[in-house]
Each structure stands twice: as structure tokens, then as C-alpha cells.
PDB file of C-alpha atoms and ligand atoms in Angstrom:
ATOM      1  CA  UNK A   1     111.899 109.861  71.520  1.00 39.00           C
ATOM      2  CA  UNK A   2     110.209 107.397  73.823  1.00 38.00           C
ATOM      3  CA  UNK A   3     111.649 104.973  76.151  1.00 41.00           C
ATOM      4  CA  UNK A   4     111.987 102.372  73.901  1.00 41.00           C
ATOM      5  CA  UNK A   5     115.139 103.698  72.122  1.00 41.00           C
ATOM      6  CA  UNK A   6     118.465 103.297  73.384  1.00 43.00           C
ATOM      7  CA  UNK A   7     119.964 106.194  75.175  1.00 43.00           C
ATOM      8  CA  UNK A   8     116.890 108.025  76.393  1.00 45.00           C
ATOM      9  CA  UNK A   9     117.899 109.410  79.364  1.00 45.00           C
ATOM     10  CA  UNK A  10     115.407 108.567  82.701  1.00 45.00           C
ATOM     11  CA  UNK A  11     114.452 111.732  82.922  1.00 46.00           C
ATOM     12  CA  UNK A  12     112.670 112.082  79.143  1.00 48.00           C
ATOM     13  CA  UNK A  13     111.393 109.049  79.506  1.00 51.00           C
ATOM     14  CA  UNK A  14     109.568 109.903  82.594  1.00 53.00           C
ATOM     15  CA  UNK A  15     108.382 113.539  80.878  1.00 56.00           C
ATOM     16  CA  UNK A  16     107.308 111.141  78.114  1.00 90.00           C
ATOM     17  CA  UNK A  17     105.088 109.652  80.453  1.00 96.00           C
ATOM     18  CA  UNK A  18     100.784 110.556  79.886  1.00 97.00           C
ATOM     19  CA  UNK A  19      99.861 109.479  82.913  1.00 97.00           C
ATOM     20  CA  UNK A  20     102.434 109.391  86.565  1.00 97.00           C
ATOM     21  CA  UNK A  21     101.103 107.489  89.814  1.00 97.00           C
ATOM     22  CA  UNK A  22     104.191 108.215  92.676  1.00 97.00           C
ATOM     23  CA  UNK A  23     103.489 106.158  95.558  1.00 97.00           C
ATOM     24  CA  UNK A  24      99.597 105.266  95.299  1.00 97.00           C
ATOM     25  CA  UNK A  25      98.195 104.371  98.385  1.00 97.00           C
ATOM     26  CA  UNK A  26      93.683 103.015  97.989  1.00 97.00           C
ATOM     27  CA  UNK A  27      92.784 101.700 100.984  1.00 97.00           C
ATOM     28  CA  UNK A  28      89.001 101.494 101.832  1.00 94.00           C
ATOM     29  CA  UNK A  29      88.022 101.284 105.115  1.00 91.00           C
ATOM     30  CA  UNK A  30      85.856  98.124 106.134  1.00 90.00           C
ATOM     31  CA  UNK A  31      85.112  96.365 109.397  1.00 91.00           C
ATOM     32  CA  UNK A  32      87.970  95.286 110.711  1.00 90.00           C
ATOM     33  CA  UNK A  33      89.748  98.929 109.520  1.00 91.00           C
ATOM     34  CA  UNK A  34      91.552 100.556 106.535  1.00 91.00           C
ATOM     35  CA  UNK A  35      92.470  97.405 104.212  1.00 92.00           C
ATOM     36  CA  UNK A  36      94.640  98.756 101.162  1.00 94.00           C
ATOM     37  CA  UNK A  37      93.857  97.832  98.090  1.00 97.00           C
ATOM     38  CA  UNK A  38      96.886  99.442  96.278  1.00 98.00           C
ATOM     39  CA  UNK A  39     100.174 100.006  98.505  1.00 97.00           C
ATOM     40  CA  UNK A  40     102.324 102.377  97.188  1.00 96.00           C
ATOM     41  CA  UNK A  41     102.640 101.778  93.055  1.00 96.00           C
ATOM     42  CA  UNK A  42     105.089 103.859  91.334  1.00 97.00           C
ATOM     43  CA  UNK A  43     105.133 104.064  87.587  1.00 97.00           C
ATOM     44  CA  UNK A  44     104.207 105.387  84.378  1.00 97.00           C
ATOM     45  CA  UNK A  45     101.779 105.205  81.584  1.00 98.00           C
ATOM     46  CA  UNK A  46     104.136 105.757  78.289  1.00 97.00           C
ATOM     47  CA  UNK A  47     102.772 108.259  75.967  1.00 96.00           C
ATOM     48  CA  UNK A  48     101.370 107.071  72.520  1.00 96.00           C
ATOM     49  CA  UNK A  49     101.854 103.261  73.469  1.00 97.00           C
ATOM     50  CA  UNK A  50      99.190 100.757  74.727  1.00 98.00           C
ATOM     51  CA  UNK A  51     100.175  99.467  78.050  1.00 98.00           C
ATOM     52  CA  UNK A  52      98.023  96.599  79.486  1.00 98.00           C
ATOM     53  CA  UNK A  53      97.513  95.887  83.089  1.00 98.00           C
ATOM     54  CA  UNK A  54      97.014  92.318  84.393  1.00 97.00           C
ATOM     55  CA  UNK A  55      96.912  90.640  87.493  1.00 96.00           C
ATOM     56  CA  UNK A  56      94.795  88.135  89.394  1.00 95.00           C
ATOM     57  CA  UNK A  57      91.024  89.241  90.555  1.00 95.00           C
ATOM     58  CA  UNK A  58      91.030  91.867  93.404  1.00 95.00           C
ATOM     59  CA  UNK A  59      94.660  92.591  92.801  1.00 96.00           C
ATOM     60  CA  UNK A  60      93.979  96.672  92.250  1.00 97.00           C
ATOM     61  CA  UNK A  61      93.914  96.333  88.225  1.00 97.00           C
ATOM     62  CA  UNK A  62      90.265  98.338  88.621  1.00 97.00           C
ATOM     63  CA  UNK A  63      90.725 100.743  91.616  1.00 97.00           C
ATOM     64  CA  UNK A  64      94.446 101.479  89.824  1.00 98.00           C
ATOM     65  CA  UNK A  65      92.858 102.764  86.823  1.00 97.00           C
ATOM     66  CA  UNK A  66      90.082 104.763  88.639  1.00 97.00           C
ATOM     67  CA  UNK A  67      92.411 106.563  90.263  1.00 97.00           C
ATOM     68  CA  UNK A  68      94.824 107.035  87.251  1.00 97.00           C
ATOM     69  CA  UNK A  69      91.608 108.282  85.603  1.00 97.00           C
ATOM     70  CA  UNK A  70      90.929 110.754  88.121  1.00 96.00           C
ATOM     71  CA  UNK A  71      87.426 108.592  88.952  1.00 95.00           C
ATOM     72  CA  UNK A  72      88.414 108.120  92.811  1.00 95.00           C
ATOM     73  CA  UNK A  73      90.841 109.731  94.835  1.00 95.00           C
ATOM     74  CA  UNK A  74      94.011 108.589  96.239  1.00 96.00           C
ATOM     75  CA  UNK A  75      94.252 108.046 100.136  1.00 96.00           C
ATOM     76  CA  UNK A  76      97.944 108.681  99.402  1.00 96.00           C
ATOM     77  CA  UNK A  77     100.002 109.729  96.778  1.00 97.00           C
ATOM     78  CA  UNK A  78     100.034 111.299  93.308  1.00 97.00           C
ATOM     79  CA  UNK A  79      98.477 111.088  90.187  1.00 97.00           C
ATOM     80  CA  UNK A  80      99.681 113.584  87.852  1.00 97.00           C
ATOM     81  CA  UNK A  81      98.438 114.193  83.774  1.00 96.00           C
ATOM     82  CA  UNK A  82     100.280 116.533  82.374  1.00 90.00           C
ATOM     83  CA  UNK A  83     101.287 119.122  85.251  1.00 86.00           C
ATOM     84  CA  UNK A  84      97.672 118.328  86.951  1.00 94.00           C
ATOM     85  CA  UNK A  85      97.622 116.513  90.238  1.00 96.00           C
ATOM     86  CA  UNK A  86      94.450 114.302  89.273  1.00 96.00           C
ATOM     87  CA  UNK A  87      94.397 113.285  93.473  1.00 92.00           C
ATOM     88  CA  UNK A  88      94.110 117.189  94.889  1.00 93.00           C
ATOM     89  CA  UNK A  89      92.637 118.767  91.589  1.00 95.00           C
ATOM     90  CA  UNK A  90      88.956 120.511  92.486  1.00 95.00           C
ATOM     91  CA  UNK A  91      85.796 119.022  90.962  1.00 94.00           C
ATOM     92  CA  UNK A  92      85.786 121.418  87.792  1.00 95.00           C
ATOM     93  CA  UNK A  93      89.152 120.975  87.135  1.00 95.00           C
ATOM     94  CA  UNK A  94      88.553 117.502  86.912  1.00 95.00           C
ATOM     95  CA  UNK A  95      85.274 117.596  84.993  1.00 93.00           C
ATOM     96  CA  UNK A  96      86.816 119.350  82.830  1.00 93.00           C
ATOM     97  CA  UNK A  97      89.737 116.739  82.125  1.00 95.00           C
ATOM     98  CA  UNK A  98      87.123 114.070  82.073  1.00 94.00           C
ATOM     99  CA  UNK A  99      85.343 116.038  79.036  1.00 92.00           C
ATOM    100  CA  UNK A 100      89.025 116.732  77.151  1.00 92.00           C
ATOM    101  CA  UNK A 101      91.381 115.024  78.107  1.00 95.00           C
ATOM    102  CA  UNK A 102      90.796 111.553  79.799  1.00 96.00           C
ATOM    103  CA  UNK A 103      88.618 109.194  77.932  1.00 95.00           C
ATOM    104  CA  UNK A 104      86.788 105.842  79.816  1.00 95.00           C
ATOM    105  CA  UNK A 105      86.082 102.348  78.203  1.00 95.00           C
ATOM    106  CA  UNK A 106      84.393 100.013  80.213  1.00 90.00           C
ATOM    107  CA  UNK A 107      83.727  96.269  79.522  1.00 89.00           C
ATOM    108  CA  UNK A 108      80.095  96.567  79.744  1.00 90.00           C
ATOM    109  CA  UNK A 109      80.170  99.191  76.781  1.00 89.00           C
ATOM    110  CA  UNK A 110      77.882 101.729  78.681  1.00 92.00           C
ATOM    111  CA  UNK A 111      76.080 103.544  75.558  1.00 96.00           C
ATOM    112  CA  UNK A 112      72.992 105.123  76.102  1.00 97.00           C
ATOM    113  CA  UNK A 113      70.484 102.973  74.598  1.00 97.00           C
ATOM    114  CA  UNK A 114      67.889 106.229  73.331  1.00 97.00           C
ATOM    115  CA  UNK A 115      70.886 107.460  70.823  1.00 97.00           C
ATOM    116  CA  UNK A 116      72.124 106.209  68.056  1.00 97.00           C
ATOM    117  CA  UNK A 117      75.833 104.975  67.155  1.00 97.00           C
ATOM    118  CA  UNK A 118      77.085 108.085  65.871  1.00 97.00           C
ATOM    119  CA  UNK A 119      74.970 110.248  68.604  1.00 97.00           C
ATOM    120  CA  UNK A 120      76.457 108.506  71.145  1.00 97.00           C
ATOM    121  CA  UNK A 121      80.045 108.770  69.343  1.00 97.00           C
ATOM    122  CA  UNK A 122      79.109 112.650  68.934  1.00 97.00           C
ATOM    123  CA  UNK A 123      78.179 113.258  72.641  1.00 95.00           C
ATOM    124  CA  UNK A 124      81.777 113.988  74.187  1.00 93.00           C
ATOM    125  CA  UNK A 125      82.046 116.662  71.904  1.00 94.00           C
ATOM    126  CA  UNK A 126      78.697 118.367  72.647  1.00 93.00           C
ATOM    127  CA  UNK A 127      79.654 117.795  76.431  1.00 90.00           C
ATOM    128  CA  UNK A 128      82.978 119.374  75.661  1.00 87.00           C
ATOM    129  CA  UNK A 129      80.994 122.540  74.316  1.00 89.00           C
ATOM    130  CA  UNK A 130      81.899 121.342  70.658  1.00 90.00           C
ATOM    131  CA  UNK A 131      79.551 121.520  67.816  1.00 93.00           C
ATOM    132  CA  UNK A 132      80.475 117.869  66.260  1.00 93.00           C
ATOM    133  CA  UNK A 133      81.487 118.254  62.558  1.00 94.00           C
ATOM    134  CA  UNK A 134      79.356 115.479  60.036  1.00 95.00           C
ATOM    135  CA  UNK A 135      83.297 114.319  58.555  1.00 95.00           C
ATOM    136  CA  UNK A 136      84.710 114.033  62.051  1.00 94.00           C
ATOM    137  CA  UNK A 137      82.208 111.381  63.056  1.00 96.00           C
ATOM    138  CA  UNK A 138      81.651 109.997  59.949  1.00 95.00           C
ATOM    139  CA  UNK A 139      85.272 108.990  59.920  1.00 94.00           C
ATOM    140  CA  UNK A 140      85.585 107.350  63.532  1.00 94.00           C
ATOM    141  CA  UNK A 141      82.242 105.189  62.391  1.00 95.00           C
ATOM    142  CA  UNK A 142      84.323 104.407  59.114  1.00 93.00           C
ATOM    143  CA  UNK A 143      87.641 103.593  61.316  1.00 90.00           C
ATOM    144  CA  UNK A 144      85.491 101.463  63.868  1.00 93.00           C
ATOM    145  CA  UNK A 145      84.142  99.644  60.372  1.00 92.00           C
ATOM    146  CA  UNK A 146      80.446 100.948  60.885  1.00 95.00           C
ATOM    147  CA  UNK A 147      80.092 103.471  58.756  1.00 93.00           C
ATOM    148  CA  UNK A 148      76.709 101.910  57.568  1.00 94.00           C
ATOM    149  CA  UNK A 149      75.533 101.724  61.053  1.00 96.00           C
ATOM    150  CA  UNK A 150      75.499 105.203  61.904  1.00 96.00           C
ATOM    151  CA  UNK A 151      71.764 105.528  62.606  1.00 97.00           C
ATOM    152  CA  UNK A 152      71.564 102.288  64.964  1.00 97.00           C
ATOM    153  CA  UNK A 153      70.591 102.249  68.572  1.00 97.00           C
ATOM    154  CA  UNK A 154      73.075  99.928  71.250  1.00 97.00           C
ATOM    155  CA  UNK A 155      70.108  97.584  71.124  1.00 97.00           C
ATOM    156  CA  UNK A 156      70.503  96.914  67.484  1.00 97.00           C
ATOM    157  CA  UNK A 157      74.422  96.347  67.351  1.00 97.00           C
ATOM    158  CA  UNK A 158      76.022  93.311  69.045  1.00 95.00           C
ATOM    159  CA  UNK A 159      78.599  93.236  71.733  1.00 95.00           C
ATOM    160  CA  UNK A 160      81.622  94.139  69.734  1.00 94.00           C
ATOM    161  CA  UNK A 161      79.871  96.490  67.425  1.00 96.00           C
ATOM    162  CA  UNK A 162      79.060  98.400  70.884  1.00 96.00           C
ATOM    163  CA  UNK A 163      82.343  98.269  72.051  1.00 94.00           C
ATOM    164  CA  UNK A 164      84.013  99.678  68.838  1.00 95.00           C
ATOM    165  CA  UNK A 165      80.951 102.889  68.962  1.00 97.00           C
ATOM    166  CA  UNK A 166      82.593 103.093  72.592  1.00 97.00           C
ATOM    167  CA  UNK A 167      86.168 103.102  71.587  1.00 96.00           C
ATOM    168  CA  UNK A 168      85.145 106.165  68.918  1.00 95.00           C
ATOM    169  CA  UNK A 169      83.112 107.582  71.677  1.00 96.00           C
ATOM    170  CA  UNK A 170      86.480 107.781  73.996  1.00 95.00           C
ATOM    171  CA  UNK A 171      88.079 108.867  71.241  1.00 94.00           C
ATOM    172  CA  UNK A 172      86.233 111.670  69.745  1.00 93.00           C
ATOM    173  CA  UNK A 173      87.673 114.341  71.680  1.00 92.00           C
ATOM    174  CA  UNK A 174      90.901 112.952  71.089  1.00 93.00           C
ATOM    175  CA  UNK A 175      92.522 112.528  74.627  1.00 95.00           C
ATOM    176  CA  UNK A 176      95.509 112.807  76.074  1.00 95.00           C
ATOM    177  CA  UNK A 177      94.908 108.780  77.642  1.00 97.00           C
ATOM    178  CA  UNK A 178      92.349 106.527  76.689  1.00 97.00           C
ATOM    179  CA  UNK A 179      91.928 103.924  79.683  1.00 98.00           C
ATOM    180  CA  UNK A 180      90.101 100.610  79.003  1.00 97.00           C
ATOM    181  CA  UNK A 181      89.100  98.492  81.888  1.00 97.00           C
ATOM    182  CA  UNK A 182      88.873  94.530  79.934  1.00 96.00           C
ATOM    183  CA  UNK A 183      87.464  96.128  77.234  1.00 94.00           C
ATOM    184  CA  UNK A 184      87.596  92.640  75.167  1.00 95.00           C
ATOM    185  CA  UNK A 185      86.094  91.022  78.804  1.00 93.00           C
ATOM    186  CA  UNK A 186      82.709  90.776  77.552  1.00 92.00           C
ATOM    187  CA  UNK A 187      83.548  90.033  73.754  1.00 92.00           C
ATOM    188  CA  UNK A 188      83.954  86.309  71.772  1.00 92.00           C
ATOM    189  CA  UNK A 189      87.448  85.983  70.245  1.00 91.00           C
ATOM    190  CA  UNK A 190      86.652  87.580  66.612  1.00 92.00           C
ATOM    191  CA  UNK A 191      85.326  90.433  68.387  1.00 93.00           C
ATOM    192  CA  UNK A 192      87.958  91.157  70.667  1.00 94.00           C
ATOM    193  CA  UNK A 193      90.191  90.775  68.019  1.00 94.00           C
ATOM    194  CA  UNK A 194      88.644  93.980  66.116  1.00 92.00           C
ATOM    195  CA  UNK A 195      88.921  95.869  69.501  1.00 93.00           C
ATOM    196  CA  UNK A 196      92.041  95.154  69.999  1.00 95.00           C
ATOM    197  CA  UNK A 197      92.823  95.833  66.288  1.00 94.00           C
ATOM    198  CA  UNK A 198      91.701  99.215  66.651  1.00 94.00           C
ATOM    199  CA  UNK A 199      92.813 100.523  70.184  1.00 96.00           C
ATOM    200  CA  UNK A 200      96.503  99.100  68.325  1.00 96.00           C
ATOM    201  CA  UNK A 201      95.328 101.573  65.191  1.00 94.00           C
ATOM    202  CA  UNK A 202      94.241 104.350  67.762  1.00 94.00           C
ATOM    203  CA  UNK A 203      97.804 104.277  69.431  1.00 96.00           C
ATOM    204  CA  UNK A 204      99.546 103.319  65.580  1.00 95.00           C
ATOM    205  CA  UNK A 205      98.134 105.434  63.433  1.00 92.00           C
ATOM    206  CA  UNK A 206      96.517 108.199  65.718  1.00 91.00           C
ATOM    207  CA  UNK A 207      99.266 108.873  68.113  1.00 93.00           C
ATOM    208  CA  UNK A 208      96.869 108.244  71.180  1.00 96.00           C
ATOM    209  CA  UNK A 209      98.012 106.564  74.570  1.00 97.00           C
ATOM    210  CA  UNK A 210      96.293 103.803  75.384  1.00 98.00           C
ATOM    211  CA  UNK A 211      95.927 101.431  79.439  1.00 98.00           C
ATOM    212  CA  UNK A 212      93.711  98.680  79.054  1.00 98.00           C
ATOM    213  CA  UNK A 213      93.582  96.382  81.910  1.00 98.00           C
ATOM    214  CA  UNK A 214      92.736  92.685  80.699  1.00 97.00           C
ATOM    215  CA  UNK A 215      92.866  88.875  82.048  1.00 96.00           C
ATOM    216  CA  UNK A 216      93.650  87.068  78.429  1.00 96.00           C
ATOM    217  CA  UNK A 217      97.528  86.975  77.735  1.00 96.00           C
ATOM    218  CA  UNK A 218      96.484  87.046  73.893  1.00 96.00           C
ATOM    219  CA  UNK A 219      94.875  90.605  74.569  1.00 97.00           C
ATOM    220  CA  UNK A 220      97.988  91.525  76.545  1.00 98.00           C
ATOM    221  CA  UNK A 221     100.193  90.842  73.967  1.00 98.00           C
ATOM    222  CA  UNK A 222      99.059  93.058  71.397  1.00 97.00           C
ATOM    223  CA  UNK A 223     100.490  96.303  74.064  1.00 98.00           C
ATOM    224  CA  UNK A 224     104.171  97.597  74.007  1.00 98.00           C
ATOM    225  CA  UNK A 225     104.310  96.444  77.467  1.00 97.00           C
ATOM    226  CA  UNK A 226     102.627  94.896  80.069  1.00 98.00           C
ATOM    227  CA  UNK A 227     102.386  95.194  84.247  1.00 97.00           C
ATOM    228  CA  UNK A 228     101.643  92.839  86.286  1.00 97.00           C
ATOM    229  CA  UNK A 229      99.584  93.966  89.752  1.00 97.00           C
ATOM    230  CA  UNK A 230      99.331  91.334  92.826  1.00 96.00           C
ATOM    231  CA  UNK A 231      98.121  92.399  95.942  1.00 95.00           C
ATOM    232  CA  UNK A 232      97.801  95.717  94.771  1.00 96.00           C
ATOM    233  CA  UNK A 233     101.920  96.435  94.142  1.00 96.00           C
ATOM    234  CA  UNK A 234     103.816  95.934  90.517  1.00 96.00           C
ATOM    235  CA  UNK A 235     105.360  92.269  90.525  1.00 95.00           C
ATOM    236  CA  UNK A 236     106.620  92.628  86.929  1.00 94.00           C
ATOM    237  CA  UNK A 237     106.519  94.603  83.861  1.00 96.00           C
ATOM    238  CA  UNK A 238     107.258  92.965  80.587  1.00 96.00           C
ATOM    239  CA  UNK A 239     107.889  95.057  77.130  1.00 97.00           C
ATOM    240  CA  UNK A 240     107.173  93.762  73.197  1.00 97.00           C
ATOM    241  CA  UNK A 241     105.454  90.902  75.261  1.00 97.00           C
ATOM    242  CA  UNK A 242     104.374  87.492  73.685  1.00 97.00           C
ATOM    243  CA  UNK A 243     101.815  85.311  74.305  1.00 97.00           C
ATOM    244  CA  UNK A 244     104.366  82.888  75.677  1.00 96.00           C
ATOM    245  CA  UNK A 245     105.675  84.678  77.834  1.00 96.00           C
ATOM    246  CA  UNK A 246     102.813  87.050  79.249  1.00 96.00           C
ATOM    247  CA  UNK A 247     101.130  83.580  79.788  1.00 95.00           C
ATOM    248  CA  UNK A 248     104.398  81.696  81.737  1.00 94.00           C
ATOM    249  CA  UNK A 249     104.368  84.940  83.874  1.00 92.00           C
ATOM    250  CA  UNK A 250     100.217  84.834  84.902  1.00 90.00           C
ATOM    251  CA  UNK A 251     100.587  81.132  85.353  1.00 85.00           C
ATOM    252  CA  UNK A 252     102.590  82.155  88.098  1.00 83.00           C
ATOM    253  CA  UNK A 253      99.532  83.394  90.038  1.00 72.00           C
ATOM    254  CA  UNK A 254      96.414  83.696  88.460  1.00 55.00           C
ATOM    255  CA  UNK A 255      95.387  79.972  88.863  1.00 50.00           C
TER     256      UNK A 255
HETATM  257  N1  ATP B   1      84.449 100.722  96.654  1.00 91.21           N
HETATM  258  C1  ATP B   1      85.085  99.733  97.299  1.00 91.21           C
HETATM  259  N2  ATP B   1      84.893  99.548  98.621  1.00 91.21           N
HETATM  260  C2  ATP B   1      85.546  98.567  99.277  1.00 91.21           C
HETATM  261  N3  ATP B   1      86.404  97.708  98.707  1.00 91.21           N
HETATM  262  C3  ATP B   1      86.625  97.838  97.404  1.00 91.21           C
HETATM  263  C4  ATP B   1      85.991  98.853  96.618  1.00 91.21           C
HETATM  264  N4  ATP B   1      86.415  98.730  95.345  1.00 91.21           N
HETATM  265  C5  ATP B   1      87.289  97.700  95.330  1.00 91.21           C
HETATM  266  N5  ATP B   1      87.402  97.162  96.567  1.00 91.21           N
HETATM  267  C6  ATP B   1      88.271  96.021  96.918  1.00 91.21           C
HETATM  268  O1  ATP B   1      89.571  96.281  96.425  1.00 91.21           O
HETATM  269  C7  ATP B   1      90.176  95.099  95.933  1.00 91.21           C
HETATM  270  C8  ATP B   1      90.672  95.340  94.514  1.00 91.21           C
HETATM  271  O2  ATP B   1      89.546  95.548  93.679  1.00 91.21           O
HETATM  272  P1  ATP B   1      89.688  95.843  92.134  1.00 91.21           P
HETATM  273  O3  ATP B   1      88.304  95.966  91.610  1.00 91.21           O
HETATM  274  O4  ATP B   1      90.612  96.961  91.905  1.00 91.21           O
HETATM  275  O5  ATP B   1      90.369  94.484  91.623  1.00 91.21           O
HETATM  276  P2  ATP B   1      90.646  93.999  90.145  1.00 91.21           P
HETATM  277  O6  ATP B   1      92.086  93.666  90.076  1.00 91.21           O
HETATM  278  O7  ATP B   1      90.118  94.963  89.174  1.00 91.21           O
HETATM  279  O8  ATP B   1      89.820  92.636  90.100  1.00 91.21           O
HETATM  280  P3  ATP B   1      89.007  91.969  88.870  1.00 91.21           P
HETATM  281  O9  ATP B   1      90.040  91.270  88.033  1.00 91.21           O
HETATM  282  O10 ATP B   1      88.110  90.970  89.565  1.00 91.21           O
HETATM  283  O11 ATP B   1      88.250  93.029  88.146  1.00 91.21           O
HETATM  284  C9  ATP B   1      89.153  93.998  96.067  1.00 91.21           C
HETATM  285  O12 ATP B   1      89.440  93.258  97.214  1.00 91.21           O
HETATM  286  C10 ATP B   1      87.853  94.740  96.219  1.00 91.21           C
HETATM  287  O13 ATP B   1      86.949  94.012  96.984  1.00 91.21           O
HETATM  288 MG1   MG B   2      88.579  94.921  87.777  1.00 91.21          MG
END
């Protein structure tokens, strides 16, 4: 299964899709009028794969992913997760998606600083209605390599550390789609490195599906595939990319 073997037919590849946008339309309206931001992406998040997103700076990388996310609302088009139309669904629906099935990683980590790494890990799941089980969060802080750090506020962890508590965070309720907006954009190269080594375990080893938007063709490398936004439509998609050629194709435009 997947569309990475031979003979998969369009159609299961596109059911093997998490996440569908069908001709996205963001525009926001300014001064001088509507100016869209995305115009009219097609295409598909693959399901238990880590798909990266690059492109140069205002390109639609950011609004793309709110709106895959179900964070801001089409002016046109469809987002769909599963049989859900993410663009139409009513606030509940959505909140309720947002609590189960969608999880958010942003590059400024976003903790709240008055709990601890494993509260914070553990709050999804209270938000979800769940009572969080000791093992269950015990073994994301063991899988994000802080299992001694449990009792640690944000304050007390560096960057990275923070980042990996987020990563468990988004994946505590284990997700449908975990998106990841330059999760490694804050983070010195060791530290990236261990994000990137785990959202690669999380998709690996966990069977999660993974979109993490990123500027560094060394981050972008580690996904199955990459696709490159400009001007807010796909110029490229690349699959098993390396850092040669992720970087040939950036150098292209993001100079
Ligand atoms: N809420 C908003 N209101 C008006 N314009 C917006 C809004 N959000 C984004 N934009 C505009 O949309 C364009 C795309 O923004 P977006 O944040 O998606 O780019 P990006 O590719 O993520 O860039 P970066 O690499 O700098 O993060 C930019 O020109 C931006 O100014
Ligand atoms: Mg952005």
C-alpha cells in the first residue's frame, strides 16, 4: 500500500492520502483588494510519511498549513481529513478534530511555562476528556530522550528539549496528521537533528503522518518527499529527496 510502490492505482493512492486540499484558494483582503496568498493548490498529504513543505518567504508555506490544519478557512476550495470538509465543518466539529485528530507544532515551541514537561505532554489528553495513563507519558518523555526531565518547567529545558516535549505533546493523542510549521527554525544543528530524528521515528516506528514546512534543504531531506510552494501554487514536488538535489531546486528561487 502507499504510493510509493509500483502499481498503486491513482485512486488508492489518493484514499491513502491524510490530509486532501482540491483547489485552495487564501486570499486576504488588503488595501488595494483581495490579494491571494494561495491560488488554487491541489494535492495530498500521504498517510504515514513525512512530507516537507518549502518555498521562499511569503510563498503560502504558513497560511497552506493553517488551512490544511483546519486553523483558517479557505476562501475557496476544499480541505478534507478523512470524509470531513475541514473548510465548511462547524466550530465543534472542528474543536473536536483539533483535540483528536490534528496535532500543531510550531517553531516557537508554545508550552505553557506554569506546567511541567510531562503536564504539558499530558494536557491533550485531559482536553480530549482522557484521564492520561502514568506509562503512556512516561514513554513519549522516554522516546523524546527526557525521561529524567519529567518534572521540569519550559523555562528550565533549552530550545530543543522544548521542542521534543512539543513533538510528544502533538503526539499524545496520537493523530491522524501531525503538522509542523519549521519546527527545527528556531533550533542549532544538533538540536534539529534530534527533532528531526524523532518526527522520522514518529512516522517510522509509530505509523503517524507527518507535514513539516522548513527553509534548510538538510531538514527537507530527511521527508519521503518534498513540495515546493512559490507564489502560493506547487512548482515542484520531489520524492526520497537529497540534500543535493532539494538544495539545486531552492537555489532556483530562494536567493
Ligand atoms: N492574516 C493575514 N493577513 C494578511 N496577509 C497575510 C496574513 N497571513 C499571511 N499573509 C500574507 O500571505 C503571504 C504568505 O504568508 P505565509 O505566512 O503563508 O508565508 P510563508 O511561506 O509561511 O513565509 P515564511 O517563510 O516567511 O514563514 C504573505 O505575503 C503574508 O504577508
Ligand atoms: Mg511561514
Amino acid at each position: 500500500m502507499g504510493r510509493f510502490n509500483d502499481g498503486v492505482s491513482f485512486k488508492e493512492s489518493v484514499l491513502d492520502d491524510v490530509v486532501r486540499v482540491e483547489s485552495l484558494v487564501k486570499s486576504y483582503s488588503s488595501a488595494v483588494g483581495a490579494v491571494p496568498v494561495l491560488r488554487g493548490l491541489t494535492l495530498g498529504f500521504p498517510r504515514h510519511r513525512l512530507t516537507a513543505v518549502m518555498g521562499p518567504s511569503g510563498s503560502g508555506k504558513s497560511t497552506l498549513l493553517h488551512c490544511a490544519a483546519g486553523l483558517d478557512r479557505p476562501t475557496s476550495g476544499r480541505v478534507t481529513l478523512g470524509g470531513t470538509d475541514l473548510g465548511t465543518a462547524s466550530r465543534r466539529t472542528l474543536s473536536r478534530i483539533h483535540r483528536r485528530r490534528i496535532g500543531f507544532v510550531f517553531q516557537s515551541f508554545n508550552l505553557l511555562p506554569m506546567l511541567t514537561a510531562a503536564e504539558n505532554i499530558a494536557l491533550p489528553l485531559r482536553l480530549a476528556g482522557q484521564r492520561p495513563r502514568h506509562e503512556h507519558i512516561a514513554g513519549l518523555l522516554d522516546q523524546i530522550g527526557l525521561a529524567g526531565l519529567a518534572g521540569r518547567r519550559p523555562a528550565g529545558l533549552s530550545g530543543g528539549q522544548q521542542q521534543r516535549v512539543a513533538i510528544a505533546r502533538a503526539l499524545a493523542v496520537k493523530p491522524d496528521v501531525v503538522f509542523a510549521d519549521e519546527p527545527t527554525g528556531a533550533l542549532d544543528g544538533v538540536s534539529s537533528r534530534q527533532v528531526l530524528d524523532l518526527l522520522r521515528a514518529a512516522v517510522d516506528r509509530y505509523a503517524q503522518s507527518v507535514v513539516m514546512v522548513t527553509h534548510d534543504p538538510v531538514a527537507a531531506s530527511r521527508a519521503d518527499s518534498v513540495i515546493f510552494l512559490v507564489d502560493g501554487q506547487v512548482r515542484d514536488t520531489l520524492d526520497h529527496p537529497t540534500v543535493e538535489d532539494v538544495s539545486a531546486r531552492v537555489g532556483r528561487w530562494d536567493r
